[in-house]
mmCIF file of N, CA and C in Angstrom:
data_model
loop_
_atom_site.group_PDB
_atom_site.id
_atom_site.type_symbol
_atom_site.label_atom_id
_atom_site.label_comp_id
_atom_site.label_asym_id
_atom_site.label_seq_id
_atom_site.Cartn_x
_atom_site.Cartn_y
_atom_site.Cartn_z
ATOM 1 N N MET E 1 0.881 -1.210 -0.052
ATOM 2 C CA MET E 1 -0.014 -0.010 -0.028
ATOM 3 C C MET E 1 0.828 1.004 -0.106
ATOM 4 N N THR E 2 2.007 1.303 0.790
ATOM 5 C CA THR E 2 2.882 2.391 0.763
ATOM 6 C C THR E 2 3.433 2.589 -0.522
ATOM 7 N N HIS E 3 3.877 1.526 -1.295
ATOM 8 C CA HIS E 3 4.543 1.768 -2.616
ATOM 9 C C HIS E 3 3.364 2.460 -3.597
ATOM 10 N N ARG E 4 2.175 1.985 -3.434
ATOM 11 C CA ARG E 4 1.262 2.529 -4.416
ATOM 12 C C ARG E 4 1.018 4.087 -4.166
ATOM 13 N N ARG E 5 1.064 4.497 -2.921
ATOM 14 C CA ARG E 5 0.957 5.963 -2.460
ATOM 15 C C ARG E 5 2.118 6.727 -3.004
ATOM 16 N N ILE E 6 3.196 5.963 -2.789
ATOM 17 C CA ILE E 6 4.570 6.706 -3.248
ATOM 18 C C ILE E 6 4.457 6.980 -4.802
ATOM 19 N N ARG E 7 4.043 5.808 -5.477
ATOM 20 C CA ARG E 7 3.954 5.962 -6.920
ATOM 21 C C ARG E 7 2.916 6.873 -7.319
ATOM 22 N N ASN E 8 1.771 6.748 -6.853
ATOM 23 C CA ASN E 8 0.714 7.936 -7.029
ATOM 24 C C ASN E 8 1.218 9.313 -6.866
ATOM 25 N N SER E 9 2.055 9.485 -5.748
ATOM 26 C CA SER E 9 2.195 10.849 -5.429
ATOM 27 C C SER E 9 3.446 11.440 -6.471
ATOM 28 N N ALA E 10 4.214 10.290 -6.957
ATOM 29 C CA ALA E 10 5.184 10.670 -7.989
ATOM 30 C C ALA E 10 4.512 10.988 -9.228
ATOM 31 N N LEU E 11 3.401 10.316 -9.436
ATOM 32 C CA LEU E 11 2.747 10.643 -10.728
ATOM 33 C C LEU E 11 1.949 11.805 -10.708
ATOM 34 N N ALA E 12 1.497 12.265 -9.706
ATOM 35 C CA ALA E 12 0.691 13.607 -9.544
ATOM 36 C C ALA E 12 1.819 14.702 -9.575
ATOM 37 N N LEU E 13 3.009 14.518 -8.886
ATOM 38 C CA LEU E 13 4.073 15.721 -9.037
ATOM 39 C C LEU E 13 4.535 15.729 -10.416
ATOM 40 N N SER E 14 4.672 14.592 -11.207
ATOM 41 C CA SER E 14 5.114 14.611 -12.462
ATOM 42 C C SER E 14 4.108 15.286 -13.440
ATOM 43 N N ALA E 15 2.815 15.128 -13.183
ATOM 44 C CA ALA E 15 1.895 15.651 -14.080
ATOM 45 C C ALA E 15 1.662 17.182 -13.547
ATOM 46 N N ALA E 16 1.884 17.629 -12.454
ATOM 47 C CA ALA E 16 1.951 19.003 -12.013
ATOM 48 C C ALA E 16 3.060 19.615 -12.670
ATOM 49 N N ALA E 17 4.278 19.076 -12.687
ATOM 50 C CA ALA E 17 5.360 19.684 -13.412
ATOM 51 C C ALA E 17 5.287 19.758 -14.930
ATOM 52 N N LEU E 18 4.549 18.742 -15.598
ATOM 53 C CA LEU E 18 4.184 18.995 -16.925
ATOM 54 C C LEU E 18 3.417 20.035 -17.145
ATOM 55 N N LEU E 19 2.311 20.198 -16.372
ATOM 56 C CA LEU E 19 1.418 21.446 -16.627
ATOM 57 C C LEU E 19 2.291 22.769 -16.363
ATOM 58 N N THR E 20 3.023 22.625 -15.492
ATOM 59 C CA THR E 20 3.819 23.891 -15.120
ATOM 60 C C THR E 20 4.612 24.265 -16.422
ATOM 61 N N VAL E 21 5.422 23.271 -16.907
ATOM 62 C CA VAL E 21 6.248 23.533 -18.018
ATOM 63 C C VAL E 21 5.484 24.012 -19.259
ATOM 64 N N ALA E 22 4.397 23.318 -19.409
ATOM 65 C CA ALA E 22 3.438 23.711 -20.649
ATOM 66 C C ALA E 22 2.942 25.145 -20.438
ATOM 67 N N ALA E 23 2.686 25.392 -19.110
ATOM 68 C CA ALA E 23 2.185 26.893 -19.017
ATOM 69 C C ALA E 23 3.282 27.958 -19.381
ATOM 70 N N ALA E 24 4.453 27.509 -18.911
ATOM 71 C CA ALA E 24 5.521 28.429 -19.028
ATOM 72 C C ALA E 24 5.777 28.341 -20.640
ATOM 73 N N GLY E 25 5.613 27.257 -21.238
ATOM 74 C CA GLY E 25 5.800 27.657 -22.708
ATOM 75 C C GLY E 25 4.872 28.410 -23.402
ATOM 76 N N GLN E 26 3.522 28.218 -22.812
ATOM 77 C CA GLN E 26 2.763 28.972 -23.464
ATOM 78 C C GLN E 26 3.107 30.530 -23.198
ATOM 79 N N ALA E 27 3.386 30.950 -21.961
ATOM 80 C CA ALA E 27 3.748 32.192 -21.684
ATOM 81 C C ALA E 27 4.923 32.768 -22.480
ATOM 82 N N GLY E 28 5.858 31.760 -22.618
ATOM 83 C CA GLY E 28 7.150 32.025 -23.474
ATOM 84 C C GLY E 28 6.746 32.446 -24.931
ATOM 85 N N ALA E 29 5.587 31.724 -25.200
ATOM 86 C CA ALA E 29 5.360 31.972 -26.905
ATOM 87 C C ALA E 29 4.673 33.250 -27.007
ATOM 88 N N SER E 30 3.679 33.613 -25.868
ATOM 89 C CA SER E 30 3.121 34.839 -25.896
ATOM 90 C C SER E 30 4.272 35.957 -25.841
ATOM 91 N N THR E 31 5.239 35.917 -24.992
ATOM 92 C CA THR E 31 6.153 36.808 -24.827
ATOM 93 C C THR E 31 7.117 36.796 -26.082
ATOM 94 N N ALA E 32 7.296 35.623 -26.807
ATOM 95 C CA ALA E 32 8.066 35.675 -28.193
ATOM 96 C C ALA E 32 7.268 36.377 -29.363
ATOM 97 N N ALA E 33 5.951 36.416 -29.110
ATOM 98 C CA ALA E 33 5.027 37.005 -30.202
ATOM 99 C C ALA E 33 5.175 38.432 -29.947
ATOM 100 N N SER E 34 5.073 38.751 -28.694
ATOM 101 C CA SER E 34 5.227 40.214 -28.311
ATOM 102 C C SER E 34 6.560 40.820 -28.788
ATOM 103 N N MET E 35 7.654 40.140 -28.675
ATOM 104 C CA MET E 35 8.960 40.337 -28.887
ATOM 105 C C MET E 35 9.085 40.659 -30.447
ATOM 106 N N SER E 36 8.370 39.787 -31.232
ATOM 107 C CA SER E 36 8.590 39.747 -32.587
ATOM 108 C C SER E 36 7.790 40.978 -33.049
ATOM 109 N N VAL E 37 6.737 41.379 -32.657
ATOM 110 C CA VAL E 37 6.109 42.558 -32.766
ATOM 111 C C VAL E 37 6.971 43.684 -32.632
ATOM 112 N N ALA E 38 7.591 43.736 -31.396
ATOM 113 C CA ALA E 38 8.419 44.849 -31.108
ATOM 114 C C ALA E 38 9.664 45.055 -32.047
ATOM 115 N N SER E 39 10.230 43.849 -32.236
ATOM 116 C CA SER E 39 11.452 43.813 -33.027
ATOM 117 C C SER E 39 11.241 44.202 -34.476
ATOM 118 N N ALA E 40 9.932 43.991 -34.990
ATOM 119 C CA ALA E 40 9.455 44.354 -36.472
ATOM 120 C C ALA E 40 9.525 45.799 -36.458
ATOM 121 N N ARG E 41 9.435 46.595 -35.502
ATOM 122 C CA ARG E 41 9.353 48.198 -35.397
ATOM 123 C C ARG E 41 10.677 48.607 -35.777
ATOM 124 N N ALA E 42 11.026 49.353 -36.615
ATOM 125 C CA ALA E 42 12.155 49.953 -36.719
ATOM 126 C C ALA E 42 11.824 51.298 -37.311
ATOM 127 N N ALA E 43 12.782 52.380 -37.297
ATOM 128 C CA ALA E 43 12.581 53.538 -37.993
ATOM 129 C C ALA E 43 12.258 53.497 -39.473
ATOM 130 N N ASN E 44 11.496 54.384 -39.939
ATOM 131 C CA ASN E 44 11.243 54.185 -41.491
ATOM 132 C C ASN E 44 12.415 54.440 -42.235
ATOM 133 N N CYS E 45 13.462 54.958 -41.694
ATOM 134 C CA CYS E 45 14.726 55.142 -42.677
ATOM 135 C C CYS E 45 15.676 53.813 -42.490
ATOM 136 N N VAL E 46 15.240 52.773 -41.842
ATOM 137 C CA VAL E 46 15.912 51.585 -41.656
ATOM 138 C C VAL E 46 15.226 50.428 -42.549
ATOM 139 N N HIS E 47 16.146 49.816 -43.454
ATOM 140 C CA HIS E 47 15.569 48.829 -44.320
ATOM 141 C C HIS E 47 16.352 47.564 -44.200
ATOM 142 N N VAL E 48 15.298 46.356 -44.174
ATOM 143 C CA VAL E 48 16.034 45.090 -43.883
ATOM 144 C C VAL E 48 15.466 44.113 -45.101
ATOM 145 N N SER E 49 16.614 43.450 -45.445
ATOM 146 C CA SER E 49 16.295 42.341 -46.629
ATOM 147 C C SER E 49 16.808 41.074 -46.187
ATOM 148 N N HIS E 50 16.112 40.128 -46.458
ATOM 149 C CA HIS E 50 16.753 38.697 -46.249
ATOM 150 C C HIS E 50 16.638 37.921 -47.352
ATOM 151 N N SER E 51 17.558 37.251 -47.701
ATOM 152 C CA SER E 51 17.610 36.123 -48.898
ATOM 153 C C SER E 51 18.094 34.888 -48.393
ATOM 154 N N SER E 52 17.771 33.852 -48.813
ATOM 155 C CA SER E 52 17.965 32.527 -48.527
ATOM 156 C C SER E 52 18.329 31.753 -49.937
ATOM 157 N N GLY E 53 19.575 31.189 -49.752
ATOM 158 C CA GLY E 53 20.108 30.439 -50.796
ATOM 159 C C GLY E 53 20.005 29.001 -50.545
ATOM 160 N N TYR E 54 20.882 28.186 -51.476
ATOM 161 C CA TYR E 54 21.040 26.618 -51.090
ATOM 162 C C TYR E 54 21.743 26.255 -49.965
ATOM 163 N N VAL E 55 22.642 27.231 -49.650
ATOM 164 C CA VAL E 55 23.538 26.916 -48.555
ATOM 165 C C VAL E 55 23.588 27.944 -47.481
ATOM 166 N N THR E 56 23.502 29.141 -47.985
ATOM 167 C CA THR E 56 23.480 30.109 -46.731
ATOM 168 C C THR E 56 22.229 31.126 -46.730
ATOM 169 N N GLN E 57 21.971 31.920 -45.777
ATOM 170 C CA GLN E 57 21.167 33.006 -45.607
ATOM 171 C C GLN E 57 21.839 34.120 -45.387
ATOM 172 N N THR E 58 21.322 35.292 -45.860
ATOM 173 C CA THR E 58 21.906 36.589 -45.726
ATOM 174 C C THR E 58 20.775 37.737 -45.102
ATOM 175 N N VAL E 59 21.223 38.345 -44.116
ATOM 176 C CA VAL E 59 20.432 39.751 -43.828
ATOM 177 C C VAL E 59 21.136 40.867 -44.064
ATOM 178 N N LYS E 60 20.514 41.974 -44.870
ATOM 179 C CA LYS E 60 21.363 43.150 -44.925
ATOM 180 C C LYS E 60 20.479 44.214 -44.381
ATOM 181 N N VAL E 61 20.971 45.017 -43.496
ATOM 182 C CA VAL E 61 20.332 46.145 -42.965
ATOM 183 C C VAL E 61 21.074 47.474 -43.318
ATOM 184 N N THR E 62 20.106 48.253 -44.117
ATOM 185 C CA THR E 62 20.737 49.491 -44.527
ATOM 186 C C THR E 62 20.055 50.661 -43.649
ATOM 187 N N ASN E 63 21.018 51.536 -43.009
ATOM 188 C CA ASN E 63 20.652 52.469 -42.210
ATOM 189 C C ASN E 63 20.637 53.886 -42.939
ATOM 190 N N ASP E 64 19.646 54.310 -43.372
ATOM 191 C CA ASP E 64 19.538 55.721 -44.032
ATOM 192 C C ASP E 64 19.058 56.804 -43.193
ATOM 193 N N CYS E 65 19.188 56.393 -41.818
ATOM 194 C CA CYS E 65 18.878 57.613 -40.602
ATOM 195 C C CYS E 65 20.113 58.426 -40.497
ATOM 196 N N ALA E 66 19.887 59.576 -39.763
ATOM 197 C CA ALA E 66 20.903 60.340 -39.401
ATOM 198 C C ALA E 66 21.622 59.938 -38.110
ATOM 199 N N SER E 67 21.135 58.858 -37.563
ATOM 200 C CA SER E 67 21.703 58.383 -36.304
ATOM 201 C C SER E 67 22.231 56.932 -36.334
ATOM 202 N N THR E 68 22.889 56.331 -35.469
ATOM 203 C CA THR E 68 23.505 55.208 -35.473
ATOM 204 C C THR E 68 22.544 54.118 -34.727
ATOM 205 N N ILE E 69 22.493 53.105 -35.520
ATOM 206 C CA ILE E 69 21.499 52.060 -34.946
ATOM 207 C C ILE E 69 22.400 50.750 -34.523
ATOM 208 N N SER E 70 21.722 49.787 -33.906
ATOM 209 C CA SER E 70 22.392 48.612 -33.454
ATOM 210 C C SER E 70 21.198 47.451 -33.568
ATOM 211 N N PHE E 71 21.653 46.340 -33.976
ATOM 212 C CA PHE E 71 20.828 45.314 -34.166
ATOM 213 C C PHE E 71 21.551 43.873 -34.006
ATOM 214 N N SER E 72 20.691 42.781 -33.885
ATOM 215 C CA SER E 72 21.269 41.551 -33.865
ATOM 216 C C SER E 72 20.286 40.765 -34.728
ATOM 217 N N VAL E 73 20.619 39.796 -35.547
ATOM 218 C CA VAL E 73 19.917 38.922 -36.156
ATOM 219 C C VAL E 73 19.295 37.632 -35.327
ATOM 220 N N ARG E 74 17.873 37.543 -35.006
ATOM 221 C CA ARG E 74 17.229 36.382 -34.463
ATOM 222 C C ARG E 74 17.047 35.145 -35.285
ATOM 223 N N ARG E 75 17.639 34.097 -34.678
ATOM 224 C CA ARG E 75 17.506 32.870 -35.662
ATOM 225 C C ARG E 75 17.081 31.682 -34.520
ATOM 226 N N VAL E 76 16.761 30.635 -35.110
ATOM 227 C CA VAL E 76 16.418 29.320 -34.379
ATOM 228 C C VAL E 76 17.957 29.154 -33.885
ATOM 229 N N GLY E 77 17.995 28.885 -32.628
ATOM 230 C CA GLY E 77 19.453 28.606 -32.090
ATOM 231 C C GLY E 77 20.056 30.005 -31.591
ATOM 232 N N PRO E 78 21.288 30.097 -31.529
ATOM 233 C CA PRO E 78 22.014 31.338 -31.092
ATOM 234 C C PRO E 78 21.787 32.551 -31.921
ATOM 235 N N ASP E 79 21.429 33.762 -31.400
ATOM 236 C CA ASP E 79 21.397 34.891 -32.147
ATOM 237 C C ASP E 79 22.812 35.354 -32.642
ATOM 238 N N SER E 80 22.738 36.276 -33.714
ATOM 239 C CA SER E 80 24.101 36.676 -34.146
ATOM 240 C C SER E 80 24.715 37.735 -33.112
ATOM 241 N N PRO E 81 25.866 38.264 -33.338
ATOM 242 C CA PRO E 81 26.391 39.338 -32.549
ATOM 243 C C PRO E 81 25.767 40.403 -32.738
ATOM 244 N N CYS E 82 25.853 41.560 -31.755
ATOM 245 C CA CYS E 82 25.402 42.666 -32.123
ATOM 246 C C CYS E 82 26.137 43.642 -33.043
ATOM 247 N N PHE E 83 25.457 44.115 -34.039
ATOM 248 C CA PHE E 83 26.024 44.929 -35.007
ATOM 249 C C PHE E 83 25.685 46.418 -34.860
ATOM 250 N N ILE E 84 26.640 47.353 -35.008
ATOM 251 C CA ILE E 84 26.468 48.596 -34.833
ATOM 252 C C ILE E 84 26.560 49.440 -36.241
ATOM 253 N N VAL E 85 25.659 50.055 -36.802
ATOM 254 C CA VAL E 85 25.640 50.552 -38.113
ATOM 255 C C VAL E 85 25.529 52.181 -38.139
ATOM 256 N N GLY E 86 26.519 52.748 -38.547
ATOM 257 C CA GLY E 86 26.583 54.305 -38.568
ATOM 258 C C GLY E 86 25.564 54.834 -39.501
ATOM 259 N N PRO E 87 25.159 56.149 -39.563
ATOM 260 C CA PRO E 87 24.328 56.759 -40.429
ATOM 261 C C PRO E 87 24.869 56.514 -41.874
ATOM 262 N N HIS E 88 23.743 56.250 -42.828
ATOM 263 C CA HIS E 88 24.001 56.101 -44.257
ATOM 264 C C HIS E 88 25.067 55.087 -44.460
ATOM 265 N N ARG E 89 24.986 53.971 -43.551
ATOM 266 C CA ARG E 89 25.791 52.599 -43.918
ATOM 267 C C ARG E 89 24.984 51.778 -43.946
ATOM 268 N N TRP E 90 25.419 50.365 -44.260
ATOM 269 C CA TRP E 90 24.818 49.275 -44.062
ATOM 270 C C TRP E 90 25.616 48.121 -43.833
ATOM 271 N N ARG E 91 25.047 46.917 -43.326
ATOM 272 C CA ARG E 91 25.781 45.829 -42.716
ATOM 273 C C ARG E 91 25.168 44.642 -42.995
ATOM 274 N N SER E 92 25.763 43.637 -43.601
ATOM 275 C CA SER E 92 25.080 42.170 -43.770
ATOM 276 C C SER E 92 25.607 41.128 -43.007
ATOM 277 N N TYR E 93 24.807 40.235 -42.795
ATOM 278 C CA TYR E 93 25.343 38.884 -41.907
ATOM 279 C C TYR E 93 24.904 37.877 -42.507
ATOM 280 N N LYS E 94 25.791 36.931 -42.769
ATOM 281 C CA LYS E 94 25.557 35.510 -43.441
ATOM 282 C C LYS E 94 25.683 34.410 -42.616
ATOM 283 N N TRP E 95 25.036 33.335 -42.565
ATOM 284 C CA TRP E 95 25.054 32.142 -41.936
ATOM 285 C C TRP E 95 24.667 30.956 -42.696
ATOM 286 N N GLY E 96 24.975 29.706 -42.254
ATOM 287 C CA GLY E 96 24.705 28.609 -42.894
ATOM 288 C C GLY E 96 23.258 28.223 -42.631
ATOM 289 N N ASN E 97 22.513 27.683 -43.681
ATOM 290 C CA ASN E 97 21.208 27.274 -43.627
ATOM 291 C C ASN E 97 20.992 26.167 -42.431
ATOM 292 N N GLY E 98 19.824 26.035 -41.753
ATOM 293 C CA GLY E 98 19.679 25.130 -40.696
ATOM 294 C C GLY E 98 19.215 25.917 -39.469
ATOM 295 N N LEU E 99 19.659 27.245 -39.256
ATOM 296 C CA LEU E 99 19.205 28.136 -38.178
ATOM 297 C C LEU E 99 18.273 29.159 -38.928
ATOM 298 N N ASN E 100 17.082 28.972 -38.733
ATOM 299 C CA ASN E 100 16.151 29.660 -39.626
ATOM 300 C C ASN E 100 15.976 31.028 -38.884
ATOM 301 N N TYR E 101 15.742 32.058 -39.837
ATOM 302 C CA TYR E 101 15.741 33.550 -39.576
ATOM 303 C C TYR E 101 14.241 33.860 -38.820
ATOM 304 N N GLN E 102 14.443 34.578 -37.793
ATOM 305 C CA GLN E 102 13.174 34.864 -36.970
ATOM 306 C C GLN E 102 13.000 36.376 -36.874
ATOM 307 N N GLY E 103 13.860 37.142 -37.455
ATOM 308 C CA GLY E 103 13.678 38.713 -37.244
ATOM 309 C C GLY E 103 14.830 39.435 -36.787
ATOM 310 N N ILE E 104 14.600 40.602 -36.742
ATOM 311 C CA ILE E 104 15.613 41.440 -36.187
ATOM 312 C C ILE E 104 15.467 42.155 -34.723
ATOM 313 N N ARG E 105 16.564 41.951 -33.818
ATOM 314 C CA ARG E 105 16.279 42.554 -32.431
ATOM 315 C C ARG E 105 17.010 43.935 -32.566
ATOM 316 N N TRP E 106 16.427 45.196 -32.254
ATOM 317 C CA TRP E 106 16.917 46.192 -32.472
ATOM 318 C C TRP E 106 17.543 46.706 -31.027
ATOM 319 N N ASN E 107 18.356 47.726 -31.125
ATOM 320 C CA ASN E 107 19.050 48.355 -29.781
ATOM 321 C C ASN E 107 19.785 47.505 -28.952
ATOM 322 N N CYS E 108 20.527 46.566 -29.462
ATOM 323 C CA CYS E 108 21.201 45.631 -28.850
ATOM 324 C C CYS E 108 22.426 46.054 -27.806
ATOM 325 N N SER E 109 22.861 47.272 -28.376
ATOM 326 C CA SER E 109 24.167 47.626 -27.617
ATOM 327 C C SER E 109 23.798 48.841 -26.728
#
């Protein structure tokens, strides 16, 4: 009888942990969705282009603003380093396929 109670308690704790992880995952998904909306907002004078080839992907950020901007490329897996782009300059970042492009994170520096 004692073994059955311990096993049932362990199952209940496992189920509670699973529900907690699922709830945290949903909260993280809504946070990620709000972050993607925020990261999609850039000044009208900044232009982003993404291209994907057979082997690599490239993101080019053109800064036509009068001030300096900073950004990093959001990908599945690790994000890119933070890049700083001066006024009327551009910067590109290239990586191998497999880490899908998810957008830009602004003001990283």
